[in-house]
mmCIF file of C-alpha atoms in Angstrom:
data_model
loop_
_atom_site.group_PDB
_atom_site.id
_atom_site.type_symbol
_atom_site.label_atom_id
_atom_site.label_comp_id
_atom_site.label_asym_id
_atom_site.label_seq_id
_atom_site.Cartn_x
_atom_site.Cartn_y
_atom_site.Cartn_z
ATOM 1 C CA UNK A 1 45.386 131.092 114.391
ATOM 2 C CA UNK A 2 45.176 128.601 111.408
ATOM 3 C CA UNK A 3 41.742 127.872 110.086
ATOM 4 C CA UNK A 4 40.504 124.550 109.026
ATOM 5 C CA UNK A 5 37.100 124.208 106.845
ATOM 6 C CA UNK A 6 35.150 121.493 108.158
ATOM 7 C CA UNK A 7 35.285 118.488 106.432
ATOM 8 C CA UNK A 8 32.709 117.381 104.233
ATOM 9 C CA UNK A 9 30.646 114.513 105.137
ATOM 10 C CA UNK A 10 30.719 111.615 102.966
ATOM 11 C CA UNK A 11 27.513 109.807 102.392
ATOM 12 C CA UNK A 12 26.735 106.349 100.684
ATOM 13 C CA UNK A 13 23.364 105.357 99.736
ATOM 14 C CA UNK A 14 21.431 101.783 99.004
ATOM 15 C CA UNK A 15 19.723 101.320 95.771
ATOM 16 C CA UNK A 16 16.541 99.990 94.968
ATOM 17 C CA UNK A 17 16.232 96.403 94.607
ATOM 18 C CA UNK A 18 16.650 95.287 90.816
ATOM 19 C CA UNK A 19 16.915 91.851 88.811
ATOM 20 C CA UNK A 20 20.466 90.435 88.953
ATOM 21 C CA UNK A 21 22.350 90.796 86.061
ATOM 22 C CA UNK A 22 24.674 87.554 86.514
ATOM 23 C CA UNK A 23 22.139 84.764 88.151
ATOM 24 C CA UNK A 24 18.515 84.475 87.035
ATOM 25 C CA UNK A 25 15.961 84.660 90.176
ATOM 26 C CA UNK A 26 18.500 86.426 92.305
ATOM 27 C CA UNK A 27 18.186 90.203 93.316
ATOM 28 C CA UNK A 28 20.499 93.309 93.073
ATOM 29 C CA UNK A 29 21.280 95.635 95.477
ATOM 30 C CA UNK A 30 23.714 98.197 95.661
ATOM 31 C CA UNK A 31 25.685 100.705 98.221
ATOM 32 C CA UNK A 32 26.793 103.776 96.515
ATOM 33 C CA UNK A 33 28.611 107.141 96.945
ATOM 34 C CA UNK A 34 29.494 110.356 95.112
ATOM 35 C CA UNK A 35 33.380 110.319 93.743
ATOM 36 C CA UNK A 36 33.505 114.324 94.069
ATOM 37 C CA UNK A 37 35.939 117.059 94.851
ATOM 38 C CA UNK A 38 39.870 117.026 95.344
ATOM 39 C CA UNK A 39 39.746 113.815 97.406
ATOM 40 C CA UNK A 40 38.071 111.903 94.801
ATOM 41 C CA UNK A 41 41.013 109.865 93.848
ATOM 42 C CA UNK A 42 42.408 109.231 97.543
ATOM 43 C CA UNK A 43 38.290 107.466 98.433
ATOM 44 C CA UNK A 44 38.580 105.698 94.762
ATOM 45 C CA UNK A 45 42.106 104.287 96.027
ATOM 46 C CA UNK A 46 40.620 103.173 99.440
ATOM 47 C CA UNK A 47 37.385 102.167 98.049
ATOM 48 C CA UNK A 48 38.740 100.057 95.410
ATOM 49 C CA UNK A 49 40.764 98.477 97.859
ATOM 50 C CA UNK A 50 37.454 97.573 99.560
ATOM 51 C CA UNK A 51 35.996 95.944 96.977
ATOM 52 C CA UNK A 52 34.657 99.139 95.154
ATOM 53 C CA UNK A 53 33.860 99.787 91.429
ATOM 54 C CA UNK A 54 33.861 102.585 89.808
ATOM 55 C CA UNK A 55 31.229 103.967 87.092
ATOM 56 C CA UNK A 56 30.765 107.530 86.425
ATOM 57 C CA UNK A 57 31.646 109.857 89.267
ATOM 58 C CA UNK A 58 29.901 107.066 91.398
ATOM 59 C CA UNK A 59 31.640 104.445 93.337
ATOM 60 C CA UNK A 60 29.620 101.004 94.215
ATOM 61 C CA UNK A 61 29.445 97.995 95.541
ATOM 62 C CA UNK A 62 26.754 95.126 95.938
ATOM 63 C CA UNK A 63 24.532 94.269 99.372
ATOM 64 C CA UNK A 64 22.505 92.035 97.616
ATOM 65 C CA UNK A 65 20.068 90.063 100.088
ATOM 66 C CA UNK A 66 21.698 86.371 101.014
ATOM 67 C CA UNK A 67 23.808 86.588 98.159
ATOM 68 C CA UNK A 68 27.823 87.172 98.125
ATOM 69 C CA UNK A 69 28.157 86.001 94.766
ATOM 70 C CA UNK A 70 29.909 88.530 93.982
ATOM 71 C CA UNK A 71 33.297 88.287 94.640
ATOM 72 C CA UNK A 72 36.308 91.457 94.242
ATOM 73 C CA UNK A 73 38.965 90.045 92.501
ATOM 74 C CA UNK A 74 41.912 91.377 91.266
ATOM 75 C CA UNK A 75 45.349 89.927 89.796
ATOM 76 C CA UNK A 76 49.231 89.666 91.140
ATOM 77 C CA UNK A 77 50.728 91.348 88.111
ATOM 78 C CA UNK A 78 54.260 90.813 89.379
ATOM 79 C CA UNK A 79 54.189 87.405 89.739
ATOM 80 C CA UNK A 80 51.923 86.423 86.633
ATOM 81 C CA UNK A 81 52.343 83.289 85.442
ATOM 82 C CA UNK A 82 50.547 82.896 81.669
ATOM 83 C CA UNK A 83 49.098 80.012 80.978
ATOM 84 C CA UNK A 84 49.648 77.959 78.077
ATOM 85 C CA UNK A 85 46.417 78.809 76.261
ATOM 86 C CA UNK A 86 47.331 82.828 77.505
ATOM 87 C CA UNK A 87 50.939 82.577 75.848
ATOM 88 C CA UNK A 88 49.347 81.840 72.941
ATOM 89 C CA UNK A 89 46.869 84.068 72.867
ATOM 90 C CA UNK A 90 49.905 86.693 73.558
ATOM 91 C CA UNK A 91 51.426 85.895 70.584
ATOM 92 C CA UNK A 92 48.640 85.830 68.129
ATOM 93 C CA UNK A 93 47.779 89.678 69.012
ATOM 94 C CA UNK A 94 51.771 91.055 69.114
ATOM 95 C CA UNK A 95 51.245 92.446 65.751
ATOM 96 C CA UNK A 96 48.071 94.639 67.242
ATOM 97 C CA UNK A 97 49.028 98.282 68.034
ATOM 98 C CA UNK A 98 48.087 99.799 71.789
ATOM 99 C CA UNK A 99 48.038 103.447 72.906
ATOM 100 C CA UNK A 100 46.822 104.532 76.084
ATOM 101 C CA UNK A 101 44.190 107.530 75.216
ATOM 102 C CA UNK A 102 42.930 110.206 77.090
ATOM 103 C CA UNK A 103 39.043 109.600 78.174
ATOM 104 C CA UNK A 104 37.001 111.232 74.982
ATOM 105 C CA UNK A 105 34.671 109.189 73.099
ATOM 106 C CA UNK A 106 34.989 109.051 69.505
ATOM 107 C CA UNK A 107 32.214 108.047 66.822
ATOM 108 C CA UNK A 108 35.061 105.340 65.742
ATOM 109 C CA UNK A 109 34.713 103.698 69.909
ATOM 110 C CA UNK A 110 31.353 103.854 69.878
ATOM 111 C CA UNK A 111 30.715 102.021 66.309
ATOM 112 C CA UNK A 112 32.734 99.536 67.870
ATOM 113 C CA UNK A 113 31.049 99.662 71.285
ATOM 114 C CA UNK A 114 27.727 99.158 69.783
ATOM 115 C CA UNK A 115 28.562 96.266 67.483
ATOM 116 C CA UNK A 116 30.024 94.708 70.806
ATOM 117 C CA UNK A 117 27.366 95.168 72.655
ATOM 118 C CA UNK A 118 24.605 93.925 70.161
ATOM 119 C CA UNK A 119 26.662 90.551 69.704
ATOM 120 C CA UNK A 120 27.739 89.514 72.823
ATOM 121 C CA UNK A 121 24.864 91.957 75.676
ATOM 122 C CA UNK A 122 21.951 91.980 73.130
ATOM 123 C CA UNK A 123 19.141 91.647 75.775
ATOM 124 C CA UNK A 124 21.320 94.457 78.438
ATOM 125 C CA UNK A 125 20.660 97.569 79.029
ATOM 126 C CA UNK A 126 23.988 99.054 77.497
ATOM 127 C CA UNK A 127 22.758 97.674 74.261
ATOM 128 C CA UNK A 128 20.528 100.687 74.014
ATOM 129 C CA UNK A 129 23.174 103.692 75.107
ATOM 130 C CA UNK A 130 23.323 106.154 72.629
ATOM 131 C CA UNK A 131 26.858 108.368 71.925
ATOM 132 C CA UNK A 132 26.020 110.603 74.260
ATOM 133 C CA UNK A 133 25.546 107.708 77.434
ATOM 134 C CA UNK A 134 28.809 106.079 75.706
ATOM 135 C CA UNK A 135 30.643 109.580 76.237
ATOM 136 C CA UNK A 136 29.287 110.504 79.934
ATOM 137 C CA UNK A 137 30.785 106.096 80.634
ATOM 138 C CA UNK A 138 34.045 107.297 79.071
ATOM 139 C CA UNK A 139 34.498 110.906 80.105
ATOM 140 C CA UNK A 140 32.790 111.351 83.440
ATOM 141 C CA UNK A 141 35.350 110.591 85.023
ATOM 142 C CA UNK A 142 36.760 112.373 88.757
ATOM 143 C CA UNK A 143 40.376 110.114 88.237
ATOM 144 C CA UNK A 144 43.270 109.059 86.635
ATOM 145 C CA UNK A 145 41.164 107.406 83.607
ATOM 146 C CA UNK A 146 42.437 106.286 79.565
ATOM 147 C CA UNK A 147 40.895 104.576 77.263
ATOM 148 C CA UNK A 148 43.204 101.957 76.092
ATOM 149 C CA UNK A 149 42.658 101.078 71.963
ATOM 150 C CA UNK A 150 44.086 98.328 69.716
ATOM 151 C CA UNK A 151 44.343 98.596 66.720
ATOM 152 C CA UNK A 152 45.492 96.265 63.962
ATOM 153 C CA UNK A 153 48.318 97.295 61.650
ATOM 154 C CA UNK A 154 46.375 99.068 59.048
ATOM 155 C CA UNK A 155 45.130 101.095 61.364
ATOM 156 C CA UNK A 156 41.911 99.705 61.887
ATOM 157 C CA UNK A 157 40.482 99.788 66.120
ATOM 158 C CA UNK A 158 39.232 95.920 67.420
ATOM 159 C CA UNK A 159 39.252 96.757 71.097
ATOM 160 C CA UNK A 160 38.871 99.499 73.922
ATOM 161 C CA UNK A 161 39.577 98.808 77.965
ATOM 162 C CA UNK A 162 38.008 102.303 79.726
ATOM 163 C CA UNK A 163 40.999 101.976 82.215
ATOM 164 C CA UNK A 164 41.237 103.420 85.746
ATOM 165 C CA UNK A 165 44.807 104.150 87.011
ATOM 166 C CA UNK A 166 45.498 103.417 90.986
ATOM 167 C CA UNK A 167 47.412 104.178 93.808
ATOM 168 C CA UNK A 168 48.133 100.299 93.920
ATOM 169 C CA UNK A 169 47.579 98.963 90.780
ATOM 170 C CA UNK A 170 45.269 99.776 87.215
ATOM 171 C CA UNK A 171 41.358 98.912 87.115
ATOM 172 C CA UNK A 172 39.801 97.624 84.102
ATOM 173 C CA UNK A 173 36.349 99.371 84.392
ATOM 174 C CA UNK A 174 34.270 98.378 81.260
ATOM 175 C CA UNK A 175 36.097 96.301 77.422
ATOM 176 C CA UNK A 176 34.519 96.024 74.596
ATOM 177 C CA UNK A 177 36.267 94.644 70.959
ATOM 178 C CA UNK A 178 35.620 92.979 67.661
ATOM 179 C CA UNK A 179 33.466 89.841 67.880
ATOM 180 C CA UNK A 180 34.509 88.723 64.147
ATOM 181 C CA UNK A 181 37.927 88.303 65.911
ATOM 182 C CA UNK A 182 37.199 85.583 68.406
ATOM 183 C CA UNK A 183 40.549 83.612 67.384
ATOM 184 C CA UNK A 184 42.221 86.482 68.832
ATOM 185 C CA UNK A 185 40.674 86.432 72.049
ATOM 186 C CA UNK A 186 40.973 89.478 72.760
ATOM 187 C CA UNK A 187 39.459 90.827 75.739
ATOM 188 C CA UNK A 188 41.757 88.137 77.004
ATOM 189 C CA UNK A 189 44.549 90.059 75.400
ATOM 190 C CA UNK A 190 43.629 93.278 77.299
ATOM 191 C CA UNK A 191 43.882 91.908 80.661
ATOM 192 C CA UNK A 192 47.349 90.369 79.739
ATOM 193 C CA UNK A 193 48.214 93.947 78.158
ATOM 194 C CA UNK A 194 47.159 95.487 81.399
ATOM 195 C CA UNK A 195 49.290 93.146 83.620
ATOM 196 C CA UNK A 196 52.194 93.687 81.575
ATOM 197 C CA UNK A 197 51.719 97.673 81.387
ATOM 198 C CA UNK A 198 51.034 97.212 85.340
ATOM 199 C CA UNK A 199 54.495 95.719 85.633
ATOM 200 C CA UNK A 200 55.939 98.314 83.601
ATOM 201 C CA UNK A 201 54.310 101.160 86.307
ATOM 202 C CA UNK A 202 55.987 99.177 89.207
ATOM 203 C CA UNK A 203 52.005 98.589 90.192
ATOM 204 C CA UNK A 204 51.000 95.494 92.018
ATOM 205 C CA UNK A 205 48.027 94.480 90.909
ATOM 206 C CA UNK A 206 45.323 94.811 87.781
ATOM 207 C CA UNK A 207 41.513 94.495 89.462
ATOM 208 C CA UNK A 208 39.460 92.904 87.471
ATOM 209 C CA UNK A 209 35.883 94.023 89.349
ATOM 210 C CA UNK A 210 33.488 91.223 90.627
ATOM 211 C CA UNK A 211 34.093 87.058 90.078
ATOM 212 C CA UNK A 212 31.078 85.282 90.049
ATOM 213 C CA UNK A 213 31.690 81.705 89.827
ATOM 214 C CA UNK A 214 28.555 80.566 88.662
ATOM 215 C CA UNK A 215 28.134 83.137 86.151
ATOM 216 C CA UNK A 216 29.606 82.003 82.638
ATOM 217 C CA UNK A 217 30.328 85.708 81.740
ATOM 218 C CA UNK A 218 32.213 86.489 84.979
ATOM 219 C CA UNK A 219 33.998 83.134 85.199
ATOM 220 C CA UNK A 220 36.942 83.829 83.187
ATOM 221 C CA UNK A 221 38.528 86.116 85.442
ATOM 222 C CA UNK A 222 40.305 83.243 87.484
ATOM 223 C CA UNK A 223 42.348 82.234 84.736
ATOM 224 C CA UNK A 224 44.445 85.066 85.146
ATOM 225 C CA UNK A 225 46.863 83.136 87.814
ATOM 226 C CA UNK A 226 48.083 84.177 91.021
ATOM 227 C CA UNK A 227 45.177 86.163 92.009
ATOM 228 C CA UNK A 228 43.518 87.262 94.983
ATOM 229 C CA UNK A 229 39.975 87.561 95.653
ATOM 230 C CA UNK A 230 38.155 89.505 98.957
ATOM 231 C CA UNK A 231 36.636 87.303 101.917
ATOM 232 C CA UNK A 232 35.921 88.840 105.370
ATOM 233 C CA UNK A 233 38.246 92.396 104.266
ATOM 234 C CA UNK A 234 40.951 90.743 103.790
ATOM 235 C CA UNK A 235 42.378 89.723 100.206
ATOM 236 C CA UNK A 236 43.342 86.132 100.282
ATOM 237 C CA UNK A 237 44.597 83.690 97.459
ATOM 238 C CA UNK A 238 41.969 82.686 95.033
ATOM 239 C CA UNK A 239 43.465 79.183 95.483
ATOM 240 C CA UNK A 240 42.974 78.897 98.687
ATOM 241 C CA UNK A 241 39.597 79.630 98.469
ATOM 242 C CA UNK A 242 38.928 77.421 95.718
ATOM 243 C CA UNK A 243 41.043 74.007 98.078
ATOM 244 C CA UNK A 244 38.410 75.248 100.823
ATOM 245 C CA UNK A 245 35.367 74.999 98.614
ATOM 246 C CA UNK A 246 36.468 71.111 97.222
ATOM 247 C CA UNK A 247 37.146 70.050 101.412
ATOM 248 C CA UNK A 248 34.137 71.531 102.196
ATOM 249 C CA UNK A 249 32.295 69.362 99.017
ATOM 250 C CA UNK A 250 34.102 66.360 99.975
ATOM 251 C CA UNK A 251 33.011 66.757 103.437
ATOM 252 C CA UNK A 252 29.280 67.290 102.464
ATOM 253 C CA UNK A 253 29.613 64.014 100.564
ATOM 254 C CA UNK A 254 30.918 61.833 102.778
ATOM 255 C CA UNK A 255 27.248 62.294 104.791
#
């Protein structure tokens, strides 16, 4: 007679409500669950494809009261099509040298990190993380992770992507990079890096996390063209969403 341990239960939790981080007067609310033990990367996979994020050993996701905001999106790496703007933007950073790292923080990511985050997140609350919060963001990790760096040709690091590596495609989880640089663009350049390395793999799709349309932070990520965002479960062309969102205004406006 074979035995069989029982299985585990898996349990997700709501968080308290918070201040939104995107839209002023809206509230934040969160379901959560633990990423643990040796089917941690299978429930990242199927999470992910839910609409899941991943941060720590914690996968999430926002309920926040009458708000979808929020919207999963992720890009069609194999049928990418760069925009003009994007091409260049390609070819100002080909001199810039990329390795795929394993997750350890170094002093040298976190200088970086923390100049980031003071220019561009000054009044968030990653702008306080010490070394030892920016190694627990980069090494507590249950998955597939890397840290992707670029670096210019002396040598010198500009730009991290804390990567997650899936089943169907590569997650960008958190970017951070040289604000002296913005002629480079470049945490446009790491999405286009991860699209082509995505290609390379023979994975579908790069997610980008949450697109929140009326957030000028989070707006960016539907430049990256085709991409798909999630409605109802079901991932559906971003353009398709956007044609029913101009009928529905016309409509509106004709009364």
């Amino acid at each position: 007679m074979s035995f069989k341990p029982a299985r585990r239960p898996h349990f997700f939790y709501t968080t308290a409500p918070l201040p939104c981080p995107y839209l002023a007067g809206r509230t934040e609310r969160k379901v959560v669950t633990e990423l643990v033990g040796v089917s941690a990367e299978s429930l990242h996979d199927r999470l992910s494809r839910g609409g899941f994020r991943r941060s720590h050993n914690i996968a999430y996701a926002p309920v926040c009261p009458a708000c979808t905001a929020c919207v999963p999106i992720r890009i069609r790496a194999r049928d990418f099509q760069p925009s003009r703007t994007q091409k260049r933007v390609a070819k100002a950073n080909q001199d810039l040298l990329v390795q795929e790292m394993p997750p350890r923080a170094t002093a040298e990511q976190f200088q970086l990190f923390q100049r980031y985050q003071r220019d561009r997140h000054g009044d968030g609350d990653m702008a306080t993380m010490s070394f030892y919060d920016y190694r627990a963001m980069i090494e507590d990790t249950p998955i597939e992770t890397s840290v992707v760096e670029f670096r210019l040709p002396d040598g010198t690091l500009v730009g991290g992507c804390l990567t997650d590596r899936l089943g169907d495609g590569l997650s960008a989880v958190y970017s951070f990079f040289s604000t002296e640089m913005d002629q480079r663009s470049l945490g446009t350049y790491a999405v286009l890096w991860l699209i082509d390395h995505a290609t390379e793999l023979d994975l579908p799709h790069v997610y980008l996390g949450y697109w929140v349309e009326e957030s000028r932070k989070m707006a960016y990520k539907a430049k990256f063209k085709p991409s798909e965002i999630l409605r109802g479960g079901q991932w559906l062309p971003l353009v398709e969403h956007q044609e029913a969102v101009k009928q529905e205004a016309k409509k509106e406006a004709a009364f």
